[in-house]
Amino acid sequence: IASLATSIPSSDRPPAVAPHISFARLVAQGDYASAAKAEILVGFRHWNEARTAEAVAAYSRAHELVERAEPSPTVAYVMTRIAINLMLRGRFEETLALCERAEAVADRFGLDEIRAHILNTRGVARVNHGDLGGSADLDESIGLDGPLGKLAVAPHLTQMAWVFVMNSATDR
């Protein structure tokens, strides 16, 4: 459902109606995690199309939905996407709090790849918030390969390089 909502060109559907029909069905079935995932996919599309207000609204709806969902791998994934969006908007305290909660869910289900994303997001947020100890989170995220092996490490290395360049901590 979520991939369908994001695969239909926005010119071919009313912007706020078509996806919400599916979301309403998922919510009615009590599948809050899938509804939240669908919302973040819509939010991601808005974000990439520079429609910030719509993206923030979709991420906010996803956050509300994931709060109602039972812990699951989908919930952990959704929380990581929301945390990244919060971090990009400079909402560091909220980012750190959500990362902590997402990490607990990821640990519960043994989701190392999700945990790597959480550590990466938390590390960048900490450093950007003035806590250079966040570099330890970035280091740890690189050590968690996930099922894609070393290919999955590239985004983490990119984030680490950006953090150190931006904070003049290039002596590593």
Coordinates of N, CA and C in Angstrom, one line a residue:
I1 N 0.8 -1.2 0.0 CA 0.0 0.0 0.0 C 0.9 1.2 0.0
A2 N 1.9 1.2 0.9 CA 2.7 2.4 1.0 C 3.5 2.7 -0.3
S3 N 4.0 1.6 -1.0 CA 4.7 1.8 -2.2 C 3.8 2.3 -3.3
L4 N 2.5 1.9 -3.3 CA 1.5 2.3 -4.2 C 1.3 3.8 -4.0
A5 N 1.2 4.2 -2.8 CA 0.9 5.6 -2.5 C 2.0 6.5 -3.0
T6 N 3.2 6.1 -2.9 CA 4.3 6.9 -3.4 C 4.7 6.7 -4.8
S7 N 4.1 5.7 -5.5 CA 4.4 5.4 -6.9 C 3.5 6.2 -7.8
I8 N 2.4 6.6 -7.3 CA 1.4 7.3 -8.2 C 1.8 8.8 -8.3
P9 N 2.1 9.3 -9.5 CA 2.5 10.7 -9.5 C 1.5 11.6 -8.9
S10 N 2.0 12.6 -8.1 CA 1.1 13.5 -7.4 C 0.1 14.2 -8.3
S11 N 0.5 14.4 -9.5 CA -0.5 15.0 -10.5 C -1.7 14.1 -10.8
D12 N -1.6 12.8 -10.5 CA -2.6 11.9 -10.9 C -3.5 11.5 -9.7
R13 N -3.3 12.1 -8.5 CA -4.1 11.9 -7.4 C -4.2 13.1 -6.5
P14 N -5.3 13.3 -5.8 CA -5.4 14.4 -4.9 C -4.3 14.2 -3.8
P15 N -3.6 15.3 -3.5 CA -2.4 15.2 -2.7 C -2.7 14.6 -1.3
A16 N -3.8 14.9 -0.7 CA -4.0 14.4 0.7 C -5.1 13.4 0.8
V17 N -5.7 13.0 -0.3 CA -6.9 12.1 -0.2 C -6.5 10.6 -0.4
A18 N -5.9 10.3 -1.6 CA -5.7 8.9 -2.0 C -4.9 8.1 -0.9
P19 N -3.7 8.6 -0.5 CA -3.0 7.8 0.5 C -3.8 7.7 1.8
H20 N -4.5 8.7 2.2 CA -5.2 8.7 3.5 C -6.4 7.7 3.5
I21 N -6.9 7.3 2.3 CA -7.9 6.2 2.3 C -7.2 4.9 2.8
S22 N -6.1 4.6 2.3 CA -5.3 3.4 2.7 C -4.9 3.5 4.2
F23 N -4.4 4.7 4.6 CA -4.0 4.9 6.0 C -5.2 4.7 6.9
A24 N -6.4 5.2 6.5 CA -7.5 5.0 7.4 C -7.9 3.5 7.5
R25 N -7.7 2.8 6.4 CA -8.0 1.4 6.4 C -7.0 0.6 7.4
L26 N -5.8 1.0 7.3 CA -4.7 0.4 8.1 C -5.0 0.7 9.6
V27 N -5.4 2.0 9.9 CA -5.6 2.4 11.2 C -6.9 1.6 11.8
A28 N -7.9 1.5 10.9 CA -9.1 0.8 11.3 C -8.8 -0.7 11.7
Q29 N -7.9 -1.2 11.0 CA -7.5 -2.6 11.3 C -6.5 -2.7 12.4
G30 N -6.1 -1.6 13.0 CA -5.2 -1.5 14.1 C -3.7 -1.7 13.7
D31 N -3.5 -1.6 12.4 CA -2.1 -1.7 12.0 C -1.4 -0.4 11.9
Y32 N -1.1 0.1 13.1 CA -0.5 1.5 13.3 C 0.9 1.5 12.7
A33 N 1.6 0.5 12.8 CA 3.0 0.4 12.3 C 3.0 0.6 10.8
S34 N 2.2 -0.1 10.1 CA 2.2 0.0 8.6 C 1.6 1.4 8.2
A35 N 0.7 1.9 8.9 CA 0.1 3.2 8.6 C 1.2 4.2 8.8
A36 N 2.0 4.1 9.9 CA 3.1 5.0 10.1 C 4.2 4.9 9.1
K37 N 4.5 3.7 8.6 CA 5.4 3.5 7.5 C 5.0 4.2 6.3
A38 N 3.7 4.0 5.9 CA 3.1 4.7 4.8 C 3.3 6.2 4.9
E39 N 3.0 6.7 6.0 CA 3.1 8.2 6.2 C 4.6 8.7 6.0
I40 N 5.6 7.9 6.5 CA 6.9 8.4 6.4 C 7.4 8.3 4.9
L41 N 6.8 7.3 4.2 CA 7.1 7.3 2.7 C 6.6 8.5 2.0
V42 N 5.4 8.9 2.4 CA 4.8 10.1 1.8 C 5.6 11.3 2.2
G43 N 5.9 11.3 3.5 CA 6.7 12.5 4.0 C 8.1 12.6 3.3
F44 N 8.7 11.4 3.1 CA 10.0 11.4 2.4 C 9.9 12.0 1.0
R45 N 8.8 11.6 0.3 CA 8.6 12.1 -1.0 C 8.4 13.6 -1.0
H46 N 7.6 14.1 0.0 CA 7.4 15.6 0.1 C 8.7 16.3 0.4
W47 N 9.5 15.7 1.3 CA 10.8 16.3 1.6 C 11.7 16.4 0.4
N48 N 11.7 15.3 -0.4 CA 12.6 15.3 -1.6 C 12.1 16.3 -2.7
E49 N 10.8 16.6 -2.6 CA 10.2 17.6 -3.5 C 10.2 19.0 -3.0
A50 N 10.9 19.2 -1.8 CA 11.1 20.5 -1.2 C 9.7 21.1 -0.7
R51 N 8.8 20.2 -0.3 CA 7.5 20.6 0.2 C 7.6 20.3 1.7
T52 N 8.3 21.2 2.4 CA 8.7 21.0 3.8 C 7.5 20.9 4.7
A53 N 6.5 21.8 4.5 CA 5.3 21.8 5.4 C 4.6 20.5 5.3
E54 N 4.4 20.0 4.1 CA 3.7 18.7 3.9 C 4.5 17.5 4.5
A55 N 5.9 17.6 4.3 CA 6.7 16.5 4.8 C 6.7 16.5 6.4
V56 N 6.8 17.7 7.0 CA 6.7 17.7 8.4 C 5.4 17.2 9.0
A57 N 4.3 17.6 8.3 CA 3.0 17.1 8.7 C 2.9 15.6 8.6
A58 N 3.4 15.0 7.5 CA 3.4 13.5 7.3 C 4.3 12.8 8.4
Y59 N 5.4 13.4 8.7 CA 6.3 12.8 9.7 C 5.6 12.9 11.1
S60 N 4.9 14.0 11.3 CA 4.2 14.2 12.6 C 3.1 13.1 12.7
R61 N 2.4 12.9 11.6 CA 1.3 11.9 11.7 C 1.9 10.5 11.9
A62 N 3.1 10.2 11.3 CA 3.7 9.0 11.5 C 4.2 8.8 12.9
H63 N 4.6 9.9 13.5 CA 5.1 9.8 14.9 C 3.9 9.5 15.8
E64 N 2.7 10.1 15.6 CA 1.5 9.8 16.4 C 1.1 8.4 16.2
L65 N 1.2 7.9 15.0 CA 0.8 6.5 14.7 C 1.7 5.5 15.4
V66 N 3.0 5.8 15.3 CA 4.0 4.8 15.8 C 3.9 4.8 17.3
E67 N 3.5 5.8 17.9 CA 3.3 5.8 19.4 C 2.2 4.9 19.8
R68 N 1.2 4.6 18.9 CA 0.1 3.7 19.2 C 0.4 2.2 18.9
A69 N 1.5 2.0 18.1 CA 1.9 0.7 17.6 C 2.6 -0.1 18.7
E70 N 2.4 -1.4 18.6 CA 3.2 -2.4 19.4 C 4.6 -2.4 18.9
P71 N 5.6 -2.6 19.7 CA 7.0 -2.7 19.3 C 7.1 -3.8 18.2
S72 N 7.9 -3.5 17.2 CA 8.1 -4.4 16.1 C 9.3 -3.9 15.2
P73 N 9.8 -4.7 14.3 CA 10.8 -4.2 13.4 C 10.3 -3.0 12.6
T74 N 9.1 -3.0 12.2 CA 8.5 -1.9 11.4 C 8.6 -0.6 12.3
V75 N 8.2 -0.7 13.5 CA 8.2 0.4 14.4 C 9.6 0.9 14.6
A76 N 10.6 0.1 14.7 CA 12.0 0.5 14.9 C 12.4 1.3 13.6
Y77 N 12.1 0.7 12.4 CA 12.4 1.4 11.2 C 11.8 2.8 11.1
V78 N 10.5 2.8 11.4 CA 9.8 4.1 11.3 C 10.4 5.1 12.3
M79 N 10.7 4.7 13.5 CA 11.3 5.6 14.4 C 12.6 6.2 13.9
T80 N 13.4 5.3 13.2 CA 14.7 5.8 12.7 C 14.5 6.9 11.7
R81 N 13.5 6.7 10.8 CA 13.2 7.7 9.8 C 12.7 9.0 10.4
I82 N 11.9 8.9 11.4 CA 11.4 10.1 12.1 C 12.5 10.8 12.8
A83 N 13.4 10.1 13.4 CA 14.6 10.6 14.1 C 15.5 11.4 13.2
I84 N 15.7 10.8 12.0 CA 16.5 11.5 11.0 C 15.9 12.8 10.6
N85 N 14.6 12.8 10.4 CA 13.9 14.0 10.0 C 14.0 15.1 11.1
L86 N 13.8 14.7 12.3 CA 13.9 15.6 13.5 C 15.3 16.2 13.5
M87 N 16.3 15.3 13.3 CA 17.7 15.8 13.4 C 18.0 16.8 12.3
L88 N 17.5 16.5 11.1 CA 17.7 17.4 9.9 C 17.0 18.8 10.2
R89 N 16.0 18.8 11.0 CA 15.3 20.0 11.3 C 15.8 20.7 12.6
G90 N 17.0 20.2 13.1 CA 17.6 20.8 14.3 C 16.9 20.5 15.6
R91 N 16.1 19.5 15.7 CA 15.4 19.2 16.9 C 16.1 18.1 17.6
F92 N 17.2 18.5 18.2 CA 18.2 17.5 18.7 C 17.7 16.8 20.0
E93 N 17.1 17.4 20.9 CA 16.6 16.8 22.1 C 15.5 15.7 21.7
E94 N 14.6 16.0 20.8 CA 13.6 15.1 20.4 C 14.3 13.9 19.6
T95 N 15.3 14.2 18.8 CA 16.0 13.2 18.1 C 16.7 12.2 19.1
L96 N 17.3 12.7 20.1 CA 18.0 11.9 21.0 C 17.0 11.0 21.8
A97 N 15.9 11.6 22.2 CA 14.9 10.8 22.9 C 14.3 9.7 22.0
L98 N 14.1 10.0 20.8 CA 13.5 9.0 19.9 C 14.5 7.9 19.6
C99 N 15.8 8.3 19.4 CA 16.8 7.3 19.1 C 16.9 6.3 20.3
E100 N 16.8 6.8 21.5 CA 16.9 5.9 22.7 C 15.8 4.9 22.6
R101 N 14.6 5.4 22.3 CA 13.4 4.5 22.3 C 13.6 3.5 21.1
A102 N 14.0 4.0 20.0 CA 14.2 3.1 18.8 C 15.2 2.1 19.0
E103 N 16.3 2.5 19.7 CA 17.4 1.5 20.0 C 16.9 0.4 20.9
A104 N 16.0 0.7 21.8 CA 15.5 -0.4 22.7 C 14.6 -1.4 21.9
V105 N 13.9 -0.9 20.9 CA 13.1 -1.7 20.0 C 14.0 -2.6 19.1
A106 N 15.0 -1.9 18.5 CA 15.9 -2.6 17.7 C 16.7 -3.7 18.4
D107 N 17.1 -3.4 19.6 CA 17.8 -4.4 20.5 C 16.9 -5.6 20.8
R108 N 15.6 -5.3 21.1 CA 14.7 -6.3 21.4 C 14.5 -7.4 20.3
F109 N 14.6 -6.9 19.0 CA 14.4 -7.7 17.9 C 15.7 -8.1 17.1
G110 N 16.8 -7.7 17.7 CA 18.1 -8.0 17.1 C 18.4 -7.4 15.8
L111 N 18.0 -6.2 15.6 CA 18.0 -5.5 14.3 C 19.3 -4.6 14.2
D112 N 20.4 -5.2 13.9 CA 21.7 -4.5 13.9 C 21.8 -3.4 12.9
E113 N 21.2 -3.7 11.7 CA 21.2 -2.7 10.6 C 20.4 -1.4 11.1
I114 N 19.3 -1.6 11.7 CA 18.5 -0.5 12.2 C 19.3 0.2 13.3
R115 N 19.9 -0.6 14.2 CA 20.7 0.0 15.3 C 21.8 0.8 14.7
A116 N 22.4 0.4 13.6 CA 23.5 1.2 13.0 C 23.0 2.5 12.6
H117 N 21.8 2.6 12.0 CA 21.2 3.8 11.6 C 20.9 4.7 12.8
I118 N 20.4 4.1 13.9 CA 20.1 4.9 15.1 C 21.4 5.5 15.6
L119 N 22.5 4.7 15.7 CA 23.7 5.2 16.2 C 24.3 6.3 15.4
N120 N 24.1 6.2 14.1 CA 24.6 7.2 13.1 C 23.8 8.5 13.4
T121 N 22.5 8.4 13.4 CA 21.7 9.6 13.6 C 22.0 10.2 15.0
R122 N 22.0 9.4 16.0 CA 22.3 9.9 17.4 C 23.7 10.6 17.4
G123 N 24.7 9.9 16.8 CA 26.0 10.5 16.8 C 26.1 11.9 16.1
V124 N 25.5 12.0 15.0 CA 25.4 13.3 14.3 C 24.7 14.3 15.1
A125 N 23.6 14.0 15.7 CA 22.8 14.9 16.5 C 23.6 15.3 17.7
R126 N 24.3 14.4 18.4 CA 25.1 14.8 19.6 C 26.2 15.7 19.2
V127 N 26.9 15.4 18.1 CA 28.0 16.3 17.7 C 27.5 17.7 17.3
N128 N 26.4 17.7 16.6 CA 25.8 19.0 16.2 C 25.2 19.8 17.4
H129 N 25.0 19.1 18.4 CA 24.4 19.7 19.6 C 25.6 20.1 20.6
G130 N 26.8 19.9 20.2 CA 28.0 20.3 21.0 C 28.6 19.2 21.8
D131 N 28.1 17.9 21.6 CA 28.7 16.8 22.4 C 29.5 16.0 21.4
L132 N 30.9 16.2 21.5 CA 31.8 15.5 20.6 C 31.9 14.0 20.9
G133 N 31.3 13.6 22.0 CA 31.2 12.2 22.4 C 30.4 11.4 21.4
G134 N 29.6 12.1 20.6 CA 28.8 11.5 19.6 C 29.6 10.7 18.6
S135 N 30.9 11.1 18.5 CA 31.8 10.4 17.6 C 31.9 8.9 17.9
A136 N 31.7 8.5 19.2 CA 31.7 7.1 19.6 C 30.5 6.4 19.0
D137 N 29.4 7.1 18.9 CA 28.2 6.5 18.3 C 28.5 6.2 16.8
L138 N 29.1 7.2 16.1 CA 29.4 7.0 14.7 C 30.4 5.9 14.5
D139 N 31.4 5.8 15.4 CA 32.4 4.7 15.3 C 31.6 3.3 15.4
E140 N 30.8 3.2 16.4 CA 30.0 2.0 16.6 C 29.1 1.7 15.5
S141 N 28.5 2.7 14.8 CA 27.6 2.4 13.7 C 28.4 1.8 12.5
I142 N 29.6 2.2 12.4 CA 30.4 1.6 11.3 C 30.7 0.1 11.5
G143 N 30.8 -0.3 12.8 CA 31.1 -1.7 13.1 C 29.9 -2.6 12.9
L144 N 28.7 -2.1 12.8 CA 27.5 -2.9 12.5 C 27.3 -2.9 11.0
D145 N 27.7 -4.0 10.4 CA 27.6 -4.1 8.9 C 26.2 -4.3 8.4
G146 N 25.4 -5.2 9.1 CA 24.1 -5.5 8.5 C 24.3 -6.5 7.4
P147 N 23.1 -6.9 6.8 CA 23.1 -7.9 5.8 C 23.8 -7.5 4.5
L148 N 24.0 -6.2 4.2 CA 24.6 -5.8 3.0 C 26.2 -5.7 3.1
G149 N 26.7 -6.1 4.3 CA 28.1 -6.1 4.5 C 28.7 -4.7 4.4
K150 N 29.9 -4.6 3.9 CA 30.6 -3.3 3.9 C 29.9 -2.2 3.1
L151 N 29.0 -2.6 2.1 CA 28.3 -1.6 1.4 C 27.4 -0.7 2.3
A152 N 26.9 -1.3 3.4 CA 26.0 -0.6 4.3 C 26.8 0.4 5.1
V153 N 28.1 0.4 5.1 CA 28.9 1.3 5.9 C 29.1 2.6 5.3
A154 N 29.0 2.7 3.9 CA 29.3 3.9 3.2 C 28.5 5.1 3.7
P155 N 27.2 5.1 4.0 CA 26.5 6.3 4.5 C 27.0 6.7 5.9
H156 N 27.4 5.7 6.7 CA 27.9 6.0 8.0 C 29.3 6.7 7.9
L157 N 30.1 6.3 7.0 CA 31.4 6.9 6.8 C 31.3 8.3 6.3
T158 N 30.3 8.5 5.4 CA 30.0 9.9 4.9 C 29.6 10.8 6.0
Q159 N 28.7 10.3 6.8 CA 28.2 11.2 7.9 C 29.3 11.5 8.9
M160 N 30.2 10.5 9.2 CA 31.3 10.7 10.1 C 32.2 11.8 9.5
A161 N 32.6 11.7 8.2 CA 33.4 12.7 7.6 C 32.8 14.0 7.6
W162 N 31.5 14.1 7.3 CA 30.9 15.4 7.4 C 30.9 16.0 8.8
V163 N 30.6 15.2 9.8 CA 30.6 15.7 11.2 C 32.0 16.2 11.5
F164 N 33.1 15.5 11.2 CA 34.4 16.0 11.6 C 34.8 17.2 10.8
V165 N 34.5 17.3 9.5 CA 34.9 18.4 8.8 C 34.1 19.7 9.3
M166 N 32.8 19.5 9.6 CA 32.1 20.6 10.1 C 32.5 21.1 11.5
N167 N 33.1 20.2 12.2 CA 33.5 20.5 13.6 C 35.0 20.6 13.8
S168 N 35.7 20.7 12.7 CA 37.1 20.8 12.6 C 37.8 19.8 13.5
A169 N 37.3 18.6 13.6 CA 37.9 17.5 14.3 C 38.5 16.5 13.4
T170 N 39.3 17.0 12.5 CA 39.9 16.1 11.4 C 41.2 15.4 11.9
D171 N 41.5 15.4 13.1 CA 42.7 14.8 13.6 C 42.6 13.3 13.7
R172 N 41.5 12.7 13.4 CA 41.3 11.3 13.6 C 42.1 10.6 12.5

